[in-house]
mmCIF file of N, CA and C in Angstrom:
data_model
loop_
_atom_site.group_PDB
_atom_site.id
_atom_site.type_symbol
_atom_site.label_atom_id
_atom_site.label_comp_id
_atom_site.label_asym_id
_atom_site.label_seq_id
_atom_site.Cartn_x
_atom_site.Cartn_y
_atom_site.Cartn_z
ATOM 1 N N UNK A 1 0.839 -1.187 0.000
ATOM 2 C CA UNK A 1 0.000 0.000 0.000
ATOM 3 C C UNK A 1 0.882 1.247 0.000
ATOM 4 N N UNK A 2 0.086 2.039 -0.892
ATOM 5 C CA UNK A 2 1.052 3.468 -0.698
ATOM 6 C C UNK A 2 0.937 4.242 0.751
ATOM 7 N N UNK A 3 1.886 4.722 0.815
ATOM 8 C CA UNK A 3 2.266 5.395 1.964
ATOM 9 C C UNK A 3 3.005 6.876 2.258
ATOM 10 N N UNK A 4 2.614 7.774 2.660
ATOM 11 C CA UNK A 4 3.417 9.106 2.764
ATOM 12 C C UNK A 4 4.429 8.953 4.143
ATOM 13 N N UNK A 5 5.565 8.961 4.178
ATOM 14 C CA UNK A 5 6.527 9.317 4.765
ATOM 15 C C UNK A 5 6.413 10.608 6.043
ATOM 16 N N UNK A 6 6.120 10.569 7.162
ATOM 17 C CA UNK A 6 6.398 11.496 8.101
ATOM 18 C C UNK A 6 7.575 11.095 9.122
ATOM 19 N N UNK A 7 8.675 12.300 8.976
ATOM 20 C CA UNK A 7 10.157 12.300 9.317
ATOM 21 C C UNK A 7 9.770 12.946 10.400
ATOM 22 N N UNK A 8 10.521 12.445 11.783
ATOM 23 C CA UNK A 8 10.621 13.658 12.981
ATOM 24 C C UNK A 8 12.226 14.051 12.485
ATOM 25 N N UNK A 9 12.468 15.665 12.858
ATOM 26 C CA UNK A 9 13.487 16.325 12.860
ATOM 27 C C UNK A 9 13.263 17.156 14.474
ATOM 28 N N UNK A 10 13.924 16.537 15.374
ATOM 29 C CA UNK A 10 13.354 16.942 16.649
ATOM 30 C C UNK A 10 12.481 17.597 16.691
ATOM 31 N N UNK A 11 11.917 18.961 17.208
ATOM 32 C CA UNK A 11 10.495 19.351 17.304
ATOM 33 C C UNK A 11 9.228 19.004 15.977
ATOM 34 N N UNK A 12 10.112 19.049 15.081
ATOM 35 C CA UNK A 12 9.525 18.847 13.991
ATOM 36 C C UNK A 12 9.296 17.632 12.987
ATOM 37 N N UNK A 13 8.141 17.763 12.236
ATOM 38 C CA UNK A 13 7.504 16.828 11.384
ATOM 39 C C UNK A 13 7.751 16.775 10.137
ATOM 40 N N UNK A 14 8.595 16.196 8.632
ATOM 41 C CA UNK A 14 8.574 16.376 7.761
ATOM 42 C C UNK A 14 7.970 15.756 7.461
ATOM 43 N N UNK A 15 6.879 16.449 6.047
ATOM 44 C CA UNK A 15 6.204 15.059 5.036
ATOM 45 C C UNK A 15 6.661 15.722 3.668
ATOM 46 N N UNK A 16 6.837 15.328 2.922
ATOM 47 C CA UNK A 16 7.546 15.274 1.490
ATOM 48 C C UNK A 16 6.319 14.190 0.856
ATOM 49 N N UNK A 17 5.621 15.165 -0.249
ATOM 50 C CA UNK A 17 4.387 14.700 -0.880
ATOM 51 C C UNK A 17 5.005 14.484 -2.429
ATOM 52 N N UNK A 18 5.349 13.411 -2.983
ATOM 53 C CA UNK A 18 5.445 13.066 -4.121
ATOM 54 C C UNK A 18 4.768 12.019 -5.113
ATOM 55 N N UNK A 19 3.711 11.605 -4.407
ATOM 56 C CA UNK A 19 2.811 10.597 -5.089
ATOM 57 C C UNK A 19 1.895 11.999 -5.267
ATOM 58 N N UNK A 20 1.037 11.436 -6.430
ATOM 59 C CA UNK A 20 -0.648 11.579 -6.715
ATOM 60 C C UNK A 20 -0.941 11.143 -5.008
ATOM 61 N N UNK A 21 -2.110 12.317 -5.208
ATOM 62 C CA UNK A 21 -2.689 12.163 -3.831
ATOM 63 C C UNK A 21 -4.394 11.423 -4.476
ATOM 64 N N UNK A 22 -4.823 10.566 -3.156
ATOM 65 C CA UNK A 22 -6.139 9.592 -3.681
ATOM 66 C C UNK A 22 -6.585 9.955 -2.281
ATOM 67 N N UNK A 23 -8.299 10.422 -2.462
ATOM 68 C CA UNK A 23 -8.534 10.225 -0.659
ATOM 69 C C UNK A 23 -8.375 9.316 0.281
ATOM 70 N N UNK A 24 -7.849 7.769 0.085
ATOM 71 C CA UNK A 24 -7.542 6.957 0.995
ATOM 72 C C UNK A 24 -6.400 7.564 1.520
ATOM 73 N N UNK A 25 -5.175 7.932 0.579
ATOM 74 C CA UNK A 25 -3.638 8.201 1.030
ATOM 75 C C UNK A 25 -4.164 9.264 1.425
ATOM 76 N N UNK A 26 -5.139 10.606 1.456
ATOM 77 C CA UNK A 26 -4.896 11.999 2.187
ATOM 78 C C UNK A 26 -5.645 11.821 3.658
ATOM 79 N N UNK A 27 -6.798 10.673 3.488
ATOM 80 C CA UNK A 27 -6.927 10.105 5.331
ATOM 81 C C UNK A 27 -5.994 9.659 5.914
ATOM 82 N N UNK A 28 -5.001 8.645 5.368
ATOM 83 C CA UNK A 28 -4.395 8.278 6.223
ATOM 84 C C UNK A 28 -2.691 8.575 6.656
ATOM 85 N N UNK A 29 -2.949 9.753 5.442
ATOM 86 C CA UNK A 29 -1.681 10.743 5.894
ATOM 87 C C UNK A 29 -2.123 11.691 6.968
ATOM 88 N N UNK A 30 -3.386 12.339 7.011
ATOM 89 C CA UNK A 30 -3.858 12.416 8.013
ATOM 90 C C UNK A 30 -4.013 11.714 9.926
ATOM 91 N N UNK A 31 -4.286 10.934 9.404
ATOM 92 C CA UNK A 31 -4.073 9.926 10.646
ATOM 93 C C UNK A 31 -2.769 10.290 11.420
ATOM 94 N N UNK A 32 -1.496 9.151 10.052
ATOM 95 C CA UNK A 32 -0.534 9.297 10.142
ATOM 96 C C UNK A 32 0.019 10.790 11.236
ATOM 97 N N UNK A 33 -0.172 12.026 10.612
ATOM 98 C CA UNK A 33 0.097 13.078 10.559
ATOM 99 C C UNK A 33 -0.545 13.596 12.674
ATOM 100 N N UNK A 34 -1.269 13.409 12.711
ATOM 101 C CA UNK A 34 -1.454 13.472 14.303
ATOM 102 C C UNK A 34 -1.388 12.945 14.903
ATOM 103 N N UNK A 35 -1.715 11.239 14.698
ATOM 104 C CA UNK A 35 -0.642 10.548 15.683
ATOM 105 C C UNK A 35 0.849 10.668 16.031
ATOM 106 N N UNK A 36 1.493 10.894 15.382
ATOM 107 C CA UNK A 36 3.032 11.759 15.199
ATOM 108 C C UNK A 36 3.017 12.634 16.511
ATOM 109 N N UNK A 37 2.096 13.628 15.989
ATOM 110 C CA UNK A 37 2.009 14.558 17.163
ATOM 111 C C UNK A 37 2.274 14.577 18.272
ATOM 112 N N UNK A 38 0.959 13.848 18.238
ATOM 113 C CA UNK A 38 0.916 12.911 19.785
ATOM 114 C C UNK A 38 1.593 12.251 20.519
ATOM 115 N N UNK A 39 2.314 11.373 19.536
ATOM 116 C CA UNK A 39 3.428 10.457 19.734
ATOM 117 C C UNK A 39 4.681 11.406 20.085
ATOM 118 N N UNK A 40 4.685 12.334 19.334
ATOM 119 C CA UNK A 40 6.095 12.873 19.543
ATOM 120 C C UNK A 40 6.621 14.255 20.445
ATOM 121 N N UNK A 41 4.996 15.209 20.526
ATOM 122 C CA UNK A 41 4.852 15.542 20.944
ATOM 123 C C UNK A 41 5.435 17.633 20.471
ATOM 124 N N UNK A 42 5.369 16.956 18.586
ATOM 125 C CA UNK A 42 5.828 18.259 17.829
ATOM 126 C C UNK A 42 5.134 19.219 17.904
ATOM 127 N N UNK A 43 5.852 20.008 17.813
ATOM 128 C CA UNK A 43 5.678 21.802 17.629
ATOM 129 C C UNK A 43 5.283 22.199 16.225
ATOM 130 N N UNK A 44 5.196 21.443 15.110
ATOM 131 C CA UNK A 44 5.651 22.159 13.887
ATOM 132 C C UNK A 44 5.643 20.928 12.589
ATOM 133 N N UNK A 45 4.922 20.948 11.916
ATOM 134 C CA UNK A 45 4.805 20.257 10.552
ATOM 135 C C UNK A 45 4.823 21.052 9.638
ATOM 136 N N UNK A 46 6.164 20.790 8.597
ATOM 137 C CA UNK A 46 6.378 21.081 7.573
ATOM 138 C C UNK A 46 6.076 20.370 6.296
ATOM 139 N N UNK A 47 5.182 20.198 5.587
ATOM 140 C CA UNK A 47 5.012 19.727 4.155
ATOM 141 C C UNK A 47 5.371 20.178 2.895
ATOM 142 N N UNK A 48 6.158 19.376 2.694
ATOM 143 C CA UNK A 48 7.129 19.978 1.286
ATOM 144 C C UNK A 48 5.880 19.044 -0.078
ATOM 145 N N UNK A 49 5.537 20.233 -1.053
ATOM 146 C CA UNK A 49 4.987 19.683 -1.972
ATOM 147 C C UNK A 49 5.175 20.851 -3.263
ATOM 148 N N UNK A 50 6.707 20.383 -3.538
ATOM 149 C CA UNK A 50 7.662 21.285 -4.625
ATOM 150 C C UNK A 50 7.547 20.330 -5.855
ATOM 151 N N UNK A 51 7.209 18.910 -5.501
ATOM 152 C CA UNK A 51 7.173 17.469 -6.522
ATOM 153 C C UNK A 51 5.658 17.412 -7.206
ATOM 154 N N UNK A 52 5.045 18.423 -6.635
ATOM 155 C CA UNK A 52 3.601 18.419 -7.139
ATOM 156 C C UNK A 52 3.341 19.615 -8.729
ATOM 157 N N UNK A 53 2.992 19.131 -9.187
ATOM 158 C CA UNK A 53 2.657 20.373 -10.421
ATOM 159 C C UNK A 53 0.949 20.625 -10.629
ATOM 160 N N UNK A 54 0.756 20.067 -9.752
ATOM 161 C CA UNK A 54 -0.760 19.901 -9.976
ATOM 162 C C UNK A 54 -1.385 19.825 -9.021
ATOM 163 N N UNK A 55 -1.939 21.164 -8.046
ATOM 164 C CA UNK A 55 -2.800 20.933 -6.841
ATOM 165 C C UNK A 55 -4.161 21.082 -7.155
ATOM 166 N N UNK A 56 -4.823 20.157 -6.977
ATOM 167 C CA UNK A 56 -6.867 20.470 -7.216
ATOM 168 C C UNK A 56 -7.483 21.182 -5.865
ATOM 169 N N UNK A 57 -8.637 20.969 -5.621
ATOM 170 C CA UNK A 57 -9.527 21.468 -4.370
ATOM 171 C C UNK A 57 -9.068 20.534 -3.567
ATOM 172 N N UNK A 58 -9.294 19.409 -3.626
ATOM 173 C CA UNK A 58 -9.043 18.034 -2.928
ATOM 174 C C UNK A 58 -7.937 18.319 -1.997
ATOM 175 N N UNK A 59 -7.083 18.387 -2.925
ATOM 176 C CA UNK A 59 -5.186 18.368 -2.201
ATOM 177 C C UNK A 59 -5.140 19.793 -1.401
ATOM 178 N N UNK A 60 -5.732 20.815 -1.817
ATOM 179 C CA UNK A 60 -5.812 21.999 -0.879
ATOM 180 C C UNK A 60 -6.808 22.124 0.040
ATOM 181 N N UNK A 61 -7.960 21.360 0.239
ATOM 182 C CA UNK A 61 -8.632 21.179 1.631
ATOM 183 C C UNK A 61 -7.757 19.773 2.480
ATOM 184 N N UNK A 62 -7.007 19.101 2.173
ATOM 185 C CA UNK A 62 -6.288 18.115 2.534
ATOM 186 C C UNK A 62 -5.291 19.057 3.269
ATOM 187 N N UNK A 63 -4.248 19.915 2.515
ATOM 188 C CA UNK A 63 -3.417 20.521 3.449
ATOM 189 C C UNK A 63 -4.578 21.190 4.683
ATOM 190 N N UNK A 64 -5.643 22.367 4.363
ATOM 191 C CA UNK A 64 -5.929 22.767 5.161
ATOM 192 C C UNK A 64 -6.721 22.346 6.136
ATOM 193 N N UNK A 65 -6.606 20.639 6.301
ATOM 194 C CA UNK A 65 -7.379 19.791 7.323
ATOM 195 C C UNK A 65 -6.093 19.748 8.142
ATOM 196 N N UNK A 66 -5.534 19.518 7.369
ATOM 197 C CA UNK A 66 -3.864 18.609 8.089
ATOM 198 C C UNK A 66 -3.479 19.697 9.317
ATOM 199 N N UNK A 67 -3.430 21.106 8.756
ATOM 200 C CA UNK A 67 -3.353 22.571 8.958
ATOM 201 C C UNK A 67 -3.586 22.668 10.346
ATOM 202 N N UNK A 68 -5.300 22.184 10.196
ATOM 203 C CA UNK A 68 -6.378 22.546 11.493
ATOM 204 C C UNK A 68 -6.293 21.564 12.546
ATOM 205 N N UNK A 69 -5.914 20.470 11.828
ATOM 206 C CA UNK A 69 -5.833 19.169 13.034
ATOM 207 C C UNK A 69 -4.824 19.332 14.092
ATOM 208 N N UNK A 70 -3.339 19.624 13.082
ATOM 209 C CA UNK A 70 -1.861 19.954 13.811
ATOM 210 C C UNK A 70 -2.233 21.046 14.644
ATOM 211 N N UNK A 71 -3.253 22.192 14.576
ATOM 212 C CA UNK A 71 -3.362 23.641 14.944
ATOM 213 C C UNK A 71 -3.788 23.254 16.477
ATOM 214 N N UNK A 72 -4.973 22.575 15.822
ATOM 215 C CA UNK A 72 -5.938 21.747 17.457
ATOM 216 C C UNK A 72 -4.511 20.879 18.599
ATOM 217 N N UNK A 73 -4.130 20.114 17.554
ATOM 218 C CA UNK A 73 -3.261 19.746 18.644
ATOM 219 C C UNK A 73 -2.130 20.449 19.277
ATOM 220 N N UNK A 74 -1.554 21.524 18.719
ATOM 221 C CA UNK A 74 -0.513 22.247 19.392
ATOM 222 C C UNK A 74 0.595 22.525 18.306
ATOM 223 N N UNK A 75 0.619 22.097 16.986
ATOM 224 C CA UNK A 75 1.703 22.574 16.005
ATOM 225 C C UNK A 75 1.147 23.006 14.759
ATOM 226 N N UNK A 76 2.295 24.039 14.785
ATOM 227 C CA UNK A 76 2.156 24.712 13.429
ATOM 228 C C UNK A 76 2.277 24.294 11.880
ATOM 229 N N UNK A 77 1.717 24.649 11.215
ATOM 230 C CA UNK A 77 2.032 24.057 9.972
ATOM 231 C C UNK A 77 2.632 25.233 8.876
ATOM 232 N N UNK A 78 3.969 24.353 8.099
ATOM 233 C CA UNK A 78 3.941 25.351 6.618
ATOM 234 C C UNK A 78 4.914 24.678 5.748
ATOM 235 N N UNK A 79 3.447 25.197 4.597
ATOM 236 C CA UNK A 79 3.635 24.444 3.379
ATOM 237 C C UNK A 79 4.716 24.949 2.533
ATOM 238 N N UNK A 80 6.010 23.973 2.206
ATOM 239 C CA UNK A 80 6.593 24.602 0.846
ATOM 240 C C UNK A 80 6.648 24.100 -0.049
ATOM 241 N N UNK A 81 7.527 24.813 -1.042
ATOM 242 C CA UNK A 81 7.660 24.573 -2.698
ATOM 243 C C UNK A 81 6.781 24.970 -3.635
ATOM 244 N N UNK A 82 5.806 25.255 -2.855
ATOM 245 C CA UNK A 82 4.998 25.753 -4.332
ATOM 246 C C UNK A 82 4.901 26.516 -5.438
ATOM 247 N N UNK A 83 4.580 25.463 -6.629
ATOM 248 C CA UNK A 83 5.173 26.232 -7.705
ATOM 249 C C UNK A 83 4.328 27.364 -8.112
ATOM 250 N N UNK A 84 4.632 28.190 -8.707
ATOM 251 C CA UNK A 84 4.090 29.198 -9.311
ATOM 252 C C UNK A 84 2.653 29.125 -9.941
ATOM 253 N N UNK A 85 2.752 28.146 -10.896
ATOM 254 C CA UNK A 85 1.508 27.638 -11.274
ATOM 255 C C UNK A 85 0.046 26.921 -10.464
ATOM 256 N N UNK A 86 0.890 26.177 -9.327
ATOM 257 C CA UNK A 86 0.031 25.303 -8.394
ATOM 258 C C UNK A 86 -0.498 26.996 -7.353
ATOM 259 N N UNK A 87 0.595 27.672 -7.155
ATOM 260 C CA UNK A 87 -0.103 29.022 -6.452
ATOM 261 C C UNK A 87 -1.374 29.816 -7.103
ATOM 262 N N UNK A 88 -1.326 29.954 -8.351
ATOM 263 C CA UNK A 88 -2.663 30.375 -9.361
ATOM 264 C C UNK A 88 -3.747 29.302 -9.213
ATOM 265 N N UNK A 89 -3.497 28.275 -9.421
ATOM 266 C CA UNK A 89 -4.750 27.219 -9.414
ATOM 267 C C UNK A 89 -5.028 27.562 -8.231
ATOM 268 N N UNK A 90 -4.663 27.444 -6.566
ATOM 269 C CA UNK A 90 -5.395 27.660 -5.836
ATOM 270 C C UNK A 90 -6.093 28.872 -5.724
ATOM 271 N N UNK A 91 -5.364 30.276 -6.045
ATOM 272 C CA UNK A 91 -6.167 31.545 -5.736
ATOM 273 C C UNK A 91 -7.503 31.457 -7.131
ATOM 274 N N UNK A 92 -7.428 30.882 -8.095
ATOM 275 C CA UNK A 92 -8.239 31.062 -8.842
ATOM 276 C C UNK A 92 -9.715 29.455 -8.616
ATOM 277 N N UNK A 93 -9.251 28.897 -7.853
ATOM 278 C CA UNK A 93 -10.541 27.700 -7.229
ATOM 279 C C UNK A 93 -10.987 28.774 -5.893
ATOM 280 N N UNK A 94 -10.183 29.569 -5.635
ATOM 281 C CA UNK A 94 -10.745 30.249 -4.439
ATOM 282 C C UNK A 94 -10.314 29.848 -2.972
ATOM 283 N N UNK A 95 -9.401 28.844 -3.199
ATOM 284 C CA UNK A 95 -8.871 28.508 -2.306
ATOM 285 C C UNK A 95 -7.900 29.175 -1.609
ATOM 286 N N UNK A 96 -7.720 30.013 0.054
ATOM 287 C CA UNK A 96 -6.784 30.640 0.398
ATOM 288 C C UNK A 96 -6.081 29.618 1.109
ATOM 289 N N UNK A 97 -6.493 28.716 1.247
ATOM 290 C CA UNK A 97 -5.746 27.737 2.458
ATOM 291 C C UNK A 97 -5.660 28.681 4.116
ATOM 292 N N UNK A 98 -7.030 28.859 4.405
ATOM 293 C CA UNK A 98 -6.926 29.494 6.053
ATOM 294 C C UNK A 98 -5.933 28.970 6.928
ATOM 295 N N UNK A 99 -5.113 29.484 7.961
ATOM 296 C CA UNK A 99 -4.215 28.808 8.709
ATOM 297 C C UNK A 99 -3.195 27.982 8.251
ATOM 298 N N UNK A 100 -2.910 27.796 6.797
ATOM 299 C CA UNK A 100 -1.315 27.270 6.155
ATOM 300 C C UNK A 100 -0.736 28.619 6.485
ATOM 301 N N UNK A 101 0.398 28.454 6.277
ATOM 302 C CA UNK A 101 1.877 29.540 6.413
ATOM 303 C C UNK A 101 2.008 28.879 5.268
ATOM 304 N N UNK A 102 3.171 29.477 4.103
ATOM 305 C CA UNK A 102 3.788 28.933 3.533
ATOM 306 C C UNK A 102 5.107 29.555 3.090
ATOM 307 N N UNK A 103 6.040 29.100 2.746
ATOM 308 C CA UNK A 103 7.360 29.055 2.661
ATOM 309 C C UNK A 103 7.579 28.890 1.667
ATOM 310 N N UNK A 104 8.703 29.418 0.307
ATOM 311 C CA UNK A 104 9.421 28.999 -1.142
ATOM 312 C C UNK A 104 10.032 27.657 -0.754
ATOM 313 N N UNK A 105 11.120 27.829 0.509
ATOM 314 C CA UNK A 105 12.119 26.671 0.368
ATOM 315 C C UNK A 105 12.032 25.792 1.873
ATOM 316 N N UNK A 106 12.654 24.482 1.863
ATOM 317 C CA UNK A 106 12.224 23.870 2.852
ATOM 318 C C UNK A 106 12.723 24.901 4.451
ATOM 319 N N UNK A 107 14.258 25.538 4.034
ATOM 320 C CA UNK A 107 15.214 26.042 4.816
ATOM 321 C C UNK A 107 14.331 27.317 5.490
ATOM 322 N N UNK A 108 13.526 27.891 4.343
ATOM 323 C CA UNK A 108 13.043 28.717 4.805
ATOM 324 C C UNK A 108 11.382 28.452 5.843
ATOM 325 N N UNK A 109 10.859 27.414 5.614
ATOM 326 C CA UNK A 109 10.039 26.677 6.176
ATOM 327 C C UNK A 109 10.250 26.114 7.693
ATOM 328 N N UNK A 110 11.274 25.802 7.720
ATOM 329 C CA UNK A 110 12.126 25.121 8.941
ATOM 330 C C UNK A 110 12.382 26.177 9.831
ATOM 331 N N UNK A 111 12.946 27.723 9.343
ATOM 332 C CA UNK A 111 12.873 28.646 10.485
ATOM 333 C C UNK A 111 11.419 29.279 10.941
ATOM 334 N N UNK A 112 10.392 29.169 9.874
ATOM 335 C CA UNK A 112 9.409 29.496 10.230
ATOM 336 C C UNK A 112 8.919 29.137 11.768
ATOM 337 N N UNK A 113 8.796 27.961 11.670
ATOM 338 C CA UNK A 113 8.563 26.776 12.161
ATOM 339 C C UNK A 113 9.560 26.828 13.672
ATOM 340 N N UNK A 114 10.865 26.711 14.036
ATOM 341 C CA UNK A 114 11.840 26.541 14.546
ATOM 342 C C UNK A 114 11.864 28.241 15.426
ATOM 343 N N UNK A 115 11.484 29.136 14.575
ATOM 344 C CA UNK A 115 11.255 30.727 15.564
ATOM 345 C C UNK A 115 9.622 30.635 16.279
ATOM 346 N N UNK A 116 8.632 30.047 15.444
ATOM 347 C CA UNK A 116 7.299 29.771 16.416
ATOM 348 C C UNK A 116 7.751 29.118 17.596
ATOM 349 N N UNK A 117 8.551 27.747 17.846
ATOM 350 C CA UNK A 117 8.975 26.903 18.799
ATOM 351 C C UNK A 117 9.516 27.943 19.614
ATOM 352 N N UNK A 118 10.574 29.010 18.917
ATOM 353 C CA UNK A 118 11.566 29.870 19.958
ATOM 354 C C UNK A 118 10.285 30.236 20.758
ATOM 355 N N UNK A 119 9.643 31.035 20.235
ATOM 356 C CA UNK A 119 8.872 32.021 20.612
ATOM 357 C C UNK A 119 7.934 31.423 21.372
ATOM 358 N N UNK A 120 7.116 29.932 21.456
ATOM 359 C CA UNK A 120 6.413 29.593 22.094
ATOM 360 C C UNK A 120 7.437 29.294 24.071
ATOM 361 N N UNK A 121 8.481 29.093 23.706
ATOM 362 C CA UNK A 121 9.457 29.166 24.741
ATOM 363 C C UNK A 121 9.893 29.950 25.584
ATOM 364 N N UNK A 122 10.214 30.989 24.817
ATOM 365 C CA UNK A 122 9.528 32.100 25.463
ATOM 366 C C UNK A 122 8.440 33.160 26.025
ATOM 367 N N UNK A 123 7.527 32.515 26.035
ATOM 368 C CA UNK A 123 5.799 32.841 25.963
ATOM 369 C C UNK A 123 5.378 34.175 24.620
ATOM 370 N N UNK A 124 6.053 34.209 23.825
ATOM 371 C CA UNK A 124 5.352 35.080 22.954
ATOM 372 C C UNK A 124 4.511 34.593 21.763
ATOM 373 N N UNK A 125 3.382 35.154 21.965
ATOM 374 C CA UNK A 125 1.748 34.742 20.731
ATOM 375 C C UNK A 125 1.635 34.806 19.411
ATOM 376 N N UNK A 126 2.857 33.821 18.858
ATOM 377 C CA UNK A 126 3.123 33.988 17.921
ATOM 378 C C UNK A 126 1.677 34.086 16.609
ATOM 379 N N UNK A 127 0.705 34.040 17.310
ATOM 380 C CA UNK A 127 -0.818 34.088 16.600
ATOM 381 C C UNK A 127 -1.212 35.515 16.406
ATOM 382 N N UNK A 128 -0.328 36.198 17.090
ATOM 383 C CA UNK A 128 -1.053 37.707 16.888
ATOM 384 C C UNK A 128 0.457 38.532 16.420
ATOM 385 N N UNK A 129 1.427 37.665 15.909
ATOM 386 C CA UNK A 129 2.729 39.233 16.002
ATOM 387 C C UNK A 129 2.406 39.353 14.106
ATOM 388 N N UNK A 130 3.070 40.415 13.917
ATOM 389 C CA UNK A 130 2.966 40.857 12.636
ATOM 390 C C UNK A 130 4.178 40.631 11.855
ATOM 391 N N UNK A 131 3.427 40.358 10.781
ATOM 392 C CA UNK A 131 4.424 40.109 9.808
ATOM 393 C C UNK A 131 5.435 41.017 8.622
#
């Protein structure tokens, strides 16, 4: 059975999306994806989907479940790689993806991610500072 890959990088969660996504694989990357959490007890999921050339509605309410689930449980999410083209298909389905962050590069994704952790450490709301 196909399977998506979720990496811990200490606080953090990598998933690297390079299959076609099918709603069985986006439930149970789902699954996958908060049990992790739980299990691990992360701050921060990063999804790299730079291998994708083709995001539909499907794959962008999929991130923004993944988004809300990680949110509920206590980590942040942000999406990178996206290509230029996959960025138009979503603003033009209407899709903003509420509550994704997103990032060009993984590096830049990882500090996103890695300064929320600072900042949750230091008690600052990282939900309200400006960007």
């Amino acid at each position: 059975m196909e399977k998506i890959p979720v990496l811990r990088m200490g606080p953090l969660l990598l998933i690297t999306i390079q299959i076609d996504m099918h709603d069985k694989l986006a439930l149970q990357l789902q699954d996958d994806v908060t049990h992790r959490i739980s299990e691990y007890g992360s701050t921060g999921v990063l999804i790299d989907i730079s291998s994708l050339e083709i995001v539909d509605s499907f794959i962008g309410r999929m991130l923004a479940n993944i988004a809300a689930m990680s949110r509920v449980l206590g980590a942040d999410t942000v999406v990178v790689g996206m290509q230029p083209a996959v960025a138009i298909t979503l603003v033009e389905l209407g899709m903003s993806l509420p509550g994704v962050r997103t990032a060009l590069t993984v590096e830049a994704g990882m500090e996103l991610l890695l300064g929320a952790v600072a900042e949750d450490a230091n008690g600052t709301d990282h939900e309200h500072r400006q960007a």
